[in-house]
Amino acid sequence: MKDVQFGELPFLKYDHEVVTCVYSPDGTSFSVVLSDNTINVYATSNWERTWILNGHNKEVRSITYSPNGDRIVSGSRDSTVRVWNVATGDCLYIFIDHTKIYDVAYSPQDTVVASRSGDGTVRLWDLEAAGCRSIISGFGLIYDMAFSPKGDTIAFGSNDRRVRLWDVASSECRIILIGHTRGVSTIAYSAQGDLLISMDNASVVRVWEVGTGACRHVLKGDQCILLSPRGNQVAFFNCYKKEAAMWDVETGACVHKLSGHMGGTHCMAYSPQDDQIVSGGDDKEVRVWDVETGECRQTMRGHTEPVKKVLFSPKGDYIASTSYDKTVRLWNVGSGSSRMISNHHSGPVMKLKYSPKRNQVASCSKDSTIRLWDALTGVYRLTLTGHSGDVYQISYSSQEDYLVSGSGDRTVRLWDVESGTCLRILTGHTSCVNDVKFSPQGDQIASSSDDRTVRLWNVNSGKCQHVLTGHSGSVWVVIYSPQGDQVASASMDGTAMLWDVETGDCQHSLTGHSDGIQRIVYSPNGNQIASASGDKTVRLWDVKTGMCTHIFIGHQQGVTRVVYSPQGHQVASSSGYDKTVRLWDIDSGECRHTLVGHQKYIDAIAYSPKGDLIASWSDYGEARLWGVATGECIWNLNHDESTPSTGNILSHSFVWLSPEVDSFFTGDGGGSVKRWDVIKDGDQYRVHMRWRSTNGQLTVENACVQDVQGLNELHRRLLKQRGATGEPSVPLREAGKKVMTMASVVSKLKSSSSNTEVLNPSLTSLANSFTSHSEQTEQVMDAGTFEN
């Protein structure tokens, strides 16, 4: 197997067009209507099909669940309304005598079903009395209807340009809302039921106060409209326009324009939490937008035809989308693992840097390139090319408008971040450039090299101001002090040196290590330096005196990484060789915790910006998050044997975001860049991959699902859809047998004109139709995939 992402979900593929789909209120059931007049019901726990509801003999135009999710009501052009039992698949009622039904709705009170027909009427069906309660007619052709949140009123708009609020109990009109100049095509209540919006055929939207009937706002919108769950916002979209818009209901002002689709927007839906909105378009993409900022959070690709419907699950953690490609695709919103991005590196990722001002991540690689990514969405922006050797290090300027890089081609390059243009090539080093840094002021660049020197460069002129000599071995690390008046360098000769930036003089030579120094770092206040060495120790040094103040002993092999906590009271060190991380108290010199669990070489460690977590990372794809206070591992990702390591001590492909966001980025030996979000749920932590770069879609080669251990049914189906051989562990023909038991169902046919019970004659032929359909769907459900 290659590049398997188990955060993906298999998609549902059919031989017939997908008409619509809907979640149950609690999200445990999901129904899909097909153009063959069937309703396919799934259990979302494993996405196994539980029932095929077959009985309508013409197109099913609308379905919805009852408020408690135990029933489904469907309306069809065969002029019937059917009520189904979700648990058993039984057809409980068939209501007739309503011509060509376009729409059905369940009352929140769970006792009344409404149907809207092509004959211009709305009928209210009483489920307790099993008959038609009332017929709403005489107002022209009714275009749309909606129950109020309490269910005591149903609103409808018609071609007589009026909106009417109808009392369900008394079957009388409570109020008529007048103001539209064209037929009213769309109706929606706010979640509280105090507001109602209506849109006419001229795309004019009116916001009404339900209590008084007063029109609060008049908005000129677009072809389609969507009301947010809280009722404070309206979204407009058009299947012929690329841009959608969001308007504030209270002020009547446009707050965001959503630009990103390359074709018209066919559908939109708000999340239940009202913080996201999803859209689907002509460009075959599904996009998730932030309601507060209007920014695109995720772009989900996989459909091969335009997207016709999108909807969130009731908890807001999944999105379902339907398309003209005859599929329903299921997207995991929380993990974003459905998000796969091309244009990744073709070689191992060596370094990552985060730009808070631009909300951007830069990565450099052994493929000689630097790539820029949108930190929020993972959208690839630019590739900076020009180096002819491995790029080992990158650094943003303080204003984050420039980027500097150092390479095995012995050059330092200065880049304009906005355009990706190389502004200067700084030459002078005679060997590989291992490290580069901008000064805190952004006016100077420091670089270190295997040629045993450090060079200081003027950013504006590109001239070398100082060549700092004194090391007798390769200089692997160079860093500026927080104040910017000093530079520290570390070498394989076992020494660190402190240099005056202004004069280029060596202020102190820090000696004491008996092996090469692999990392040095300033304390947050700049008074201290920590160094990590191959001699298995960590040393703390006083910057003013150059004296060693502490020696931390405990690692069993060479120490390869060292970092200060954000508060500066603690130092963390790791040994890639003994595969441990140690947390040291600066004041006492004690080792507070030894973090054990890694199976592979540790390439990077980093405190979270808040200092409560520390991450350890292996380029092989192994990662762990630890609680700093307890030393306990709170999350781990097992290594992937197929991911090659960078094989370079200079690699440090890990970076946290800003203190406001618990997220981090990683790079690996396979060239992939990933963003991970850390979510605290009570005392527990969850980590989800938000996006990742990849060189292609998930593929499975020479695999048989029976040979793979530890897979649940969803994983097996996904692998099957990606090309693995073998049958799922629970063959779908068993589900077909379950469907066949519906042949024994006896349902009640309730006529609107009488209370007489009659046998539904269509049920006598159910067994044959279910048998043939289940045989067809076995191969259908084993084909296709959730992909990008």
GROMACS .gro file of N, CA and C in nm, residues 2-57:
model
  168
    2LYS      N    1   0.038   0.232  -0.058
    2LYS     CA    2   0.115   0.354  -0.068
    2LYS      C    3   0.027   0.474  -0.035
    3ASP      N    4   0.074   0.561   0.059
    3ASP     CA    5   0.009   0.689   0.085
    3ASP      C    6  -0.135   0.674   0.134
    4VAL      N    7  -0.158   0.578   0.223
    4VAL     CA    8  -0.294   0.556   0.274
    4VAL      C    9  -0.326   0.661   0.380
    5GLN      N   10  -0.440   0.726   0.366
    5GLN     CA   11  -0.486   0.824   0.463
    5GLN      C   12  -0.616   0.774   0.523
    6PHE      N   13  -0.610   0.718   0.644
    6PHE     CA   14  -0.730   0.659   0.702
    6PHE      C   15  -0.825   0.765   0.757
    7GLY      N   16  -0.789   0.893   0.746
    7GLY     CA   17  -0.886   0.996   0.780
    7GLY      C   18  -0.989   1.013   0.670
    8GLU      N   19  -0.965   0.953   0.555
    8GLU     CA   20  -1.059   0.961   0.444
    8GLU      C   21  -1.178   0.870   0.469
    9LEU      N   22  -1.285   0.898   0.401
    9LEU     CA   23  -1.404   0.812   0.404
    9LEU      C   24  -1.432   0.766   0.262
   10PRO      N   25  -1.480   0.645   0.248
   10PRO     CA   26  -1.517   0.600   0.113
   10PRO      C   27  -1.638   0.678   0.063
   11PHE      N   28  -1.645   0.696  -0.067
   11PHE     CA   29  -1.765   0.764  -0.117
   11PHE      C   30  -1.870   0.664  -0.160
   12LEU      N   31  -1.990   0.712  -0.181
   12LEU     CA   32  -2.103   0.628  -0.221
   12LEU      C   33  -2.128   0.651  -0.369
   13LYS      N   34  -2.115   0.546  -0.448
   13LYS     CA   35  -2.130   0.558  -0.593
   13LYS      C   36  -2.248   0.474  -0.639
   14TYR      N   37  -2.321   0.529  -0.737
   14TYR     CA   38  -2.444   0.465  -0.782
   14TYR      C   39  -2.448   0.456  -0.934
   15ASP      N   40  -2.542   0.374  -0.982
   15ASP     CA   41  -2.568   0.364  -1.126
   15ASP      C   42  -2.666   0.471  -1.173
   16HIS      N   43  -2.731   0.536  -1.079
   16HIS     CA   44  -2.833   0.636  -1.112
   16HIS      C   45  -2.795   0.772  -1.053
   17GLU      N   46  -2.858   0.875  -1.107
   17GLU     CA   47  -2.834   1.010  -1.058
   17GLU      C   48  -2.876   1.024  -0.912
   18VAL      N   49  -2.798   1.102  -0.837
   18VAL     CA   50  -2.834   1.133  -0.699
   18VAL      C   51  -2.923   1.257  -0.701
   19VAL      N   52  -3.045   1.242  -0.648
   19VAL     CA   53  -3.140   1.354  -0.647
   19VAL      C   54  -3.116   1.445  -0.528
   20THR      N   55  -3.107   1.387  -0.408
   20THR     CA   56  -3.083   1.465  -0.287
   20THR      C   57  -3.037   1.372  -0.177
   21CYS      N   58  -2.996   1.428  -0.065
   21CYS     CA   59  -2.957   1.349   0.052
   21CYS      C   60  -2.984   1.430   0.177
   22VAL      N   61  -2.994   1.361   0.291
   22VAL     CA   62  -3.027   1.429   0.415
   22VAL      C   63  -2.979   1.346   0.534
   23TYR      N   64  -2.932   1.416   0.640
   23TYR     CA   65  -2.897   1.353   0.766
   23TYR      C   66  -3.019   1.349   0.858
   24SER      N   67  -3.022   1.249   0.946
   24SER     CA   68  -3.120   1.249   1.054
   24SER      C   69  -3.079   1.357   1.155
   25PRO      N   70  -3.171   1.404   1.239
   25PRO     CA   71  -3.136   1.511   1.335
   25PRO      C   72  -3.020   1.477   1.427
   26ASP      N   73  -3.005   1.351   1.465
   26ASP     CA   74  -2.894   1.314   1.553
   26ASP      C   75  -2.771   1.268   1.478
   27GLY      N   76  -2.779   1.263   1.344
   27GLY     CA   77  -2.664   1.228   1.262
   27GLY      C   78  -2.631   1.081   1.253
   28THR      N   79  -2.713   0.994   1.312
   28THR     CA   80  -2.684   0.850   1.309
   28THR      C   81  -2.733   0.782   1.182
   29SER      N   82  -2.820   0.850   1.108
   29SER     CA   83  -2.875   0.794   0.984
   29SER      C   84  -2.859   0.895   0.872
   30PHE      N   85  -2.847   0.842   0.750
   30PHE     CA   86  -2.825   0.927   0.632
   30PHE      C   87  -2.899   0.864   0.516
   31SER      N   88  -2.976   0.944   0.445
   31SER     CA   89  -3.056   0.890   0.334
   31SER      C   90  -3.020   0.958   0.203
   32VAL      N   91  -3.018   0.878   0.098
   32VAL     CA   92  -2.986   0.926  -0.036
   32VAL      C   93  -3.101   0.887  -0.129
   33VAL      N   94  -3.153   0.985  -0.202
   33VAL     CA   95  -3.258   0.961  -0.301
   33VAL      C   96  -3.195   0.950  -0.438
   34LEU      N   97  -3.231   0.847  -0.512
   34LEU     CA   98  -3.177   0.826  -0.646
   34LEU      C   99  -3.286   0.847  -0.751
   35SER      N  100  -3.242   0.865  -0.874
   35SER     CA  101  -3.337   0.889  -0.983
   35SER      C  102  -3.415   0.765  -1.022
   36ASP      N  103  -3.380   0.648  -0.964
   36ASP     CA  104  -3.457   0.527  -0.990
   36ASP      C  105  -3.575   0.515  -0.893
   37ASN      N  106  -3.603   0.625  -0.820
   37ASN     CA  107  -3.718   0.637  -0.729
   37ASN      C  108  -3.698   0.565  -0.597
   38THR      N  109  -3.575   0.525  -0.565
   38THR     CA  110  -3.548   0.457  -0.439
   38THR      C  111  -3.485   0.553  -0.339
   39ILE      N  112  -3.497   0.516  -0.211
   39ILE     CA  113  -3.433   0.590  -0.102
   39ILE      C  114  -3.338   0.493  -0.033
   40ASN      N  115  -3.210   0.525  -0.031
   40ASN     CA  116  -3.108   0.440   0.030
   40ASN      C  117  -3.072   0.495   0.167
   41VAL      N  118  -3.090   0.414   0.271
   41VAL     CA  119  -3.069   0.458   0.409
   41VAL      C  120  -2.943   0.393   0.463
   42TYR      N  121  -2.855   0.473   0.527
   42TYR     CA  122  -2.727   0.425   0.579
   42TYR      C  123  -2.716   0.454   0.728
   43ALA      N  124  -2.645   0.368   0.798
   43ALA     CA  125  -2.604   0.394   0.936
   43ALA      C  126  -2.469   0.462   0.931
   44THR      N  127  -2.456   0.582   0.985
   44THR     CA  128  -2.332   0.658   0.973
   44THR      C  129  -2.221   0.605   1.061
   45SER      N  130  -2.251   0.512   1.151
   45SER     CA  131  -2.146   0.455   1.235
   45SER      C  132  -2.048   0.374   1.152
   46ASN      N  133  -2.097   0.308   1.047
   46ASN     CA  134  -2.008   0.230   0.960
   46ASN      C  135  -2.037   0.250   0.812
   47TRP      N  136  -2.133   0.335   0.781
   47TRP     CA  137  -2.174   0.365   0.644
   47TRP      C  138  -2.217   0.240   0.568
   48GLU      N  139  -2.276   0.147   0.641
   48GLU     CA  140  -2.340   0.033   0.578
   48GLU      C  141  -2.484   0.070   0.543
   49ARG      N  142  -2.528   0.028   0.426
   49ARG     CA  143  -2.666   0.053   0.387
   49ARG      C  144  -2.759  -0.039   0.466
   50THR      N  145  -2.855   0.019   0.534
   50THR     CA  146  -2.948  -0.060   0.615
   50THR      C  147  -3.077  -0.092   0.541
   51TRP      N  148  -3.123   0.001   0.457
   51TRP     CA  149  -3.249  -0.023   0.386
   51TRP      C  150  -3.245   0.043   0.248
   52ILE      N  151  -3.317  -0.018   0.157
   52ILE     CA  152  -3.354   0.046   0.030
   52ILE      C  153  -3.505   0.060   0.033
   53LEU      N  154  -3.553   0.181   0.043
   53LEU     CA  155  -3.697   0.206   0.052
   53LEU      C  156  -3.753   0.219  -0.089
   54ASN      N  157  -3.828   0.121  -0.128
   54ASN     CA  158  -3.878   0.112  -0.265
   54ASN      C  159  -4.030   0.108  -0.261
   55GLY      N  160  -4.093   0.198  -0.333
   55GLY     CA  161  -4.238   0.203  -0.335
   55GLY      C  162  -4.290   0.311  -0.427
   56HIS      N  163  -4.222   0.423  -0.431
   56HIS     CA  164  -4.260   0.529  -0.525
   56HIS      C  165  -4.233   0.481  -0.668
   57ASN      N  166  -4.324   0.514  -0.760
   57ASN     CA  167  -4.303   0.474  -0.899
   57ASN      C  168  -4.270   0.590  -0.991
   0.00000   0.00000   0.00000
